[in-house]
Structure formats: structure tokens, C-alpha cells
Amino acid sequence: MMSLKFNLKSESILNGKSVIVTNLQQRKVSVQYNNVKDVKEYPYILGLAVTADIEHINEGRTFTIKLKKVDGLKQGMMFTFDKSQAKLINGKVNLWANRAGFVQVSIKGDEIINE
């Protein structure tokens, strides 16, 4: 039996969401999660809260993005993901299940350019 694969694009997931930066921190290596390689490639984690959503389904929700660079980003900063303002460069989105069986979304990218 073949398992279903998704081709999720960060642009389609983030587009139209206005966010506020709630947290910005350097990630830590965890032997429990075997994340040495991932932390080395994406050393920062950016916490965001959705303040407005063109689809009105994610307002008030929080999520994180793992980043290679965080230049110019700071807590309290607000921006909107769209073609004319903020963009996640080389964004990747993956789905994974934790040990309890809950499906999680992982968003990663090089950096966020806010024009």
C-alpha cells in the first residue's frame, strides 16, 4: 500500500496571515529528539501569533518557524505574509506525528524578508 504524500508550500500556508512575533530564541540540541543536524541547520525558532487571517480560521492561533537567520526580527514586530510585504525565503513545510499520535506542522526557512 502506498502512503499519501503532500506537497505543502509555505507560501500557500502563510499567505494572507498577519502576525506578531511573540518569541525569538536560539534552539537547543536534544538527545531525546535526535535533532543535532536540524538545530545546526536551523539554529533559531521564531514564535508567531496570527492577528488577522484572510480565511478567518487561524486568528489567535500560534505557531513557530525554524530559521537559519533572524536578522531584523524582534519580539513585538508585526507583519503580513504576502508578495508585497513579508516572505519566508526557501520555506519548507512538513507534517509529522509525535509520540502521542498528534500530527504536527513543521515550518522551516532561511530567513523572513520583511519589505
PDB file of C-alpha atoms in Angstrom:
ATOM      1  CA  MET A   1       0.000   0.000   0.000  1.00  0.00           C
ATOM      2  CA  MET A   2       1.293   3.467  -0.901  1.00  0.00           C
ATOM      3  CA  SER A   3       1.054   6.212   1.697  1.00  0.00           C
ATOM      4  CA  LEU A   4      -0.368   9.590   0.763  1.00  0.00           C
ATOM      5  CA  LYS A   5       2.211  12.349   0.226  1.00  0.00           C
ATOM      6  CA  PHE A   6       1.536  16.059   0.444  1.00  0.00           C
ATOM      7  CA  ASN A   7       3.343  18.839  -1.359  1.00  0.00           C
ATOM      8  CA  LEU A   8       2.728  21.680   1.069  1.00  0.00           C
ATOM      9  CA  LYS A   9       4.143  25.051   0.142  1.00  0.00           C
ATOM     10  CA  SER A  10       4.977  27.662   2.756  1.00  0.00           C
ATOM     11  CA  GLU A  11       3.528  30.439   0.560  1.00  0.00           C
ATOM     12  CA  SER A  12       0.072  28.841   0.478  1.00  0.00           C
ATOM     13  CA  ILE A  13       0.083  28.197   4.228  1.00  0.00           C
ATOM     14  CA  LEU A  14       1.386  31.625   5.295  1.00  0.00           C
ATOM     15  CA  ASN A  15      -0.113  33.910   2.615  1.00  0.00           C
ATOM     16  CA  GLY A  16      -2.537  36.485   3.987  1.00  0.00           C
ATOM     17  CA  LYS A  17      -1.710  35.911   7.639  1.00  0.00           C
ATOM     18  CA  SER A  18      -0.854  38.972   9.702  1.00  0.00           C
ATOM     19  CA  VAL A  19       1.296  38.016  12.673  1.00  0.00           C
ATOM     20  CA  ILE A  20       3.074  39.378  15.717  1.00  0.00           C
ATOM     21  CA  VAL A  21       6.411  37.993  16.863  1.00  0.00           C
ATOM     22  CA  THR A  22       5.856  36.525  20.335  1.00  0.00           C
ATOM     23  CA  ASN A  23       9.203  34.841  20.873  1.00  0.00           C
ATOM     24  CA  LEU A  24      12.636  34.605  19.291  1.00  0.00           C
ATOM     25  CA  GLN A  25      15.212  32.215  20.650  1.00  0.00           C
ATOM     26  CA  GLN A  26      18.170  30.061  19.823  1.00  0.00           C
ATOM     27  CA  ARG A  27      17.282  26.366  19.618  1.00  0.00           C
ATOM     28  CA  LYS A  28      18.904  23.757  21.844  1.00  0.00           C
ATOM     29  CA  VAL A  29      20.095  20.291  20.919  1.00  0.00           C
ATOM     30  CA  SER A  30      18.104  17.462  22.485  1.00  0.00           C
ATOM     31  CA  VAL A  31      19.369  13.891  22.558  1.00  0.00           C
ATOM     32  CA  GLN A  32      15.771  12.776  23.206  1.00  0.00           C
ATOM     33  CA  TYR A  33      14.620  14.196  19.852  1.00  0.00           C
ATOM     34  CA  ASN A  34      17.817  13.452  17.909  1.00  0.00           C
ATOM     35  CA  ASN A  35      17.778  16.964  16.470  1.00  0.00           C
ATOM     36  CA  VAL A  36      21.503  17.765  16.264  1.00  0.00           C
ATOM     37  CA  LYS A  37      21.532  18.131  12.467  1.00  0.00           C
ATOM     38  CA  ASP A  38      18.274  20.120  12.376  1.00  0.00           C
ATOM     39  CA  VAL A  39      19.410  22.561  15.101  1.00  0.00           C
ATOM     40  CA  LYS A  40      22.722  23.070  13.314  1.00  0.00           C
ATOM     41  CA  GLU A  41      20.947  23.885  10.026  1.00  0.00           C
ATOM     42  CA  TYR A  42      18.101  25.935  11.605  1.00  0.00           C
ATOM     43  CA  PRO A  43      19.525  27.390  14.853  1.00  0.00           C
ATOM     44  CA  TYR A  44      16.662  29.821  15.600  1.00  0.00           C
ATOM     45  CA  ILE A  45      12.986  29.414  16.380  1.00  0.00           C
ATOM     46  CA  LEU A  46      10.517  32.242  15.862  1.00  0.00           C
ATOM     47  CA  GLY A  47       7.202  32.199  17.742  1.00  0.00           C
ATOM     48  CA  LEU A  48       4.305  33.933  15.997  1.00  0.00           C
ATOM     49  CA  ALA A  49       0.640  34.649  16.793  1.00  0.00           C
ATOM     50  CA  VAL A  50      -1.861  35.232  13.994  1.00  0.00           C
ATOM     51  CA  THR A  51      -3.586  38.611  14.426  1.00  0.00           C
ATOM     52  CA  ALA A  52      -5.565  38.501  11.149  1.00  0.00           C
ATOM     53  CA  ASP A  53      -6.183  35.836   8.530  1.00  0.00           C
ATOM     54  CA  ILE A  54      -7.868  36.338   5.149  1.00  0.00           C
ATOM     55  CA  GLU A  55      -9.632  32.997   5.678  1.00  0.00           C
ATOM     56  CA  HIS A  56     -10.642  33.904   9.284  1.00  0.00           C
ATOM     57  CA  ILE A  57      -9.796  30.408  10.575  1.00  0.00           C
ATOM     58  CA  ASN A  58      -6.444  30.929  12.297  1.00  0.00           C
ATOM     59  CA  GLU A  59      -6.874  34.244  14.105  1.00  0.00           C
ATOM     60  CA  GLY A  60      -5.453  33.955  17.616  1.00  0.00           C
ATOM     61  CA  ARG A  61      -3.537  30.756  16.795  1.00  0.00           C
ATOM     62  CA  THR A  62       0.177  30.445  17.463  1.00  0.00           C
ATOM     63  CA  PHE A  63       2.888  28.661  15.503  1.00  0.00           C
ATOM     64  CA  THR A  64       6.653  28.579  15.102  1.00  0.00           C
ATOM     65  CA  ILE A  65       9.103  28.776  12.216  1.00  0.00           C
ATOM     66  CA  LYS A  66      12.635  27.383  12.398  1.00  0.00           C
ATOM     67  CA  LEU A  67      15.091  29.758  10.715  1.00  0.00           C
ATOM     68  CA  LYS A  68      18.717  29.939   9.631  1.00  0.00           C
ATOM     69  CA  LYS A  69      18.893  33.723  10.147  1.00  0.00           C
ATOM     70  CA  VAL A  70      16.794  36.173  12.192  1.00  0.00           C
ATOM     71  CA  ASP A  71      18.327  39.489  11.125  1.00  0.00           C
ATOM     72  CA  GLY A  72      15.938  42.388  11.707  1.00  0.00           C
ATOM     73  CA  LEU A  73      13.330  40.349  13.606  1.00  0.00           C
ATOM     74  CA  LYS A  74      12.401  41.211  17.192  1.00  0.00           C
ATOM     75  CA  GLN A  75       9.676  40.461  19.709  1.00  0.00           C
ATOM     76  CA  GLY A  76       6.556  42.586  19.193  1.00  0.00           C
ATOM     77  CA  MET A  77       7.217  43.153  15.482  1.00  0.00           C
ATOM     78  CA  MET A  78       4.116  42.834  13.276  1.00  0.00           C
ATOM     79  CA  PHE A  79       3.927  41.975   9.575  1.00  0.00           C
ATOM     80  CA  THR A  80       1.793  40.235   6.961  1.00  0.00           C
ATOM     81  CA  PHE A  81       2.930  37.345   4.808  1.00  0.00           C
ATOM     82  CA  ASP A  82       2.205  38.230   1.190  1.00  0.00           C
ATOM     83  CA  LYS A  83       4.033  39.009  -2.049  1.00  0.00           C
ATOM     84  CA  SER A  84       4.445  42.708  -1.232  1.00  0.00           C
ATOM     85  CA  GLN A  85       5.485  42.538   2.430  1.00  0.00           C
ATOM     86  CA  ALA A  86       6.917  39.549   4.326  1.00  0.00           C
ATOM     87  CA  LYS A  87       8.241  36.420   2.659  1.00  0.00           C
ATOM     88  CA  LEU A  88       9.749  33.211   4.038  1.00  0.00           C
ATOM     89  CA  ILE A  89      12.804  32.504   1.880  1.00  0.00           C
ATOM     90  CA  ASN A  90      13.246  28.845   0.852  1.00  0.00           C
ATOM     91  CA  GLY A  91      10.328  27.801   3.034  1.00  0.00           C
ATOM     92  CA  LYS A  92       9.646  24.126   3.704  1.00  0.00           C
ATOM     93  CA  VAL A  93       6.579  22.595   5.345  1.00  0.00           C
ATOM     94  CA  ASN A  94       6.390  19.064   6.700  1.00  0.00           C
ATOM     95  CA  LEU A  95       3.818  17.088   8.647  1.00  0.00           C
ATOM     96  CA  TRP A  96       4.948  14.688  11.363  1.00  0.00           C
ATOM     97  CA  ALA A  97       3.344  12.761  14.206  1.00  0.00           C
ATOM     98  CA  ASN A  98       4.519  12.992  17.794  1.00  0.00           C
ATOM     99  CA  ARG A  99       4.677  10.018  20.157  1.00  0.00           C
ATOM    100  CA  ALA A 100       1.070  10.542  21.226  1.00  0.00           C
ATOM    101  CA  GLY A 101      -0.051  10.342  17.592  1.00  0.00           C
ATOM    102  CA  PHE A 102      -0.927  14.014  17.140  1.00  0.00           C
ATOM    103  CA  VAL A 103       0.001  15.434  13.739  1.00  0.00           C
ATOM    104  CA  GLN A 104       2.264  18.473  13.907  1.00  0.00           C
ATOM    105  CA  VAL A 105       3.296  21.003  11.263  1.00  0.00           C
ATOM    106  CA  SER A 106       6.948  21.960  10.897  1.00  0.00           C
ATOM    107  CA  ILE A 107       7.772  25.173   9.010  1.00  0.00           C
ATOM    108  CA  LYS A 108      11.413  25.984   8.212  1.00  0.00           C
ATOM    109  CA  GLY A 109      13.217  28.532   6.075  1.00  0.00           C
ATOM    110  CA  ASP A 110      16.375  30.520   5.520  1.00  0.00           C
ATOM    111  CA  GLU A 111      15.002  33.843   6.764  1.00  0.00           C
ATOM    112  CA  ILE A 112      11.996  36.145   6.696  1.00  0.00           C
ATOM    113  CA  ILE A 113      12.367  39.173   4.447  1.00  0.00           C
ATOM    114  CA  ASN A 114      10.064  41.988   5.568  1.00  0.00           C
ATOM    115  CA  GLU A 115       9.899  44.754   2.953  1.00  0.00           C
TER     116      GLU A 115
END
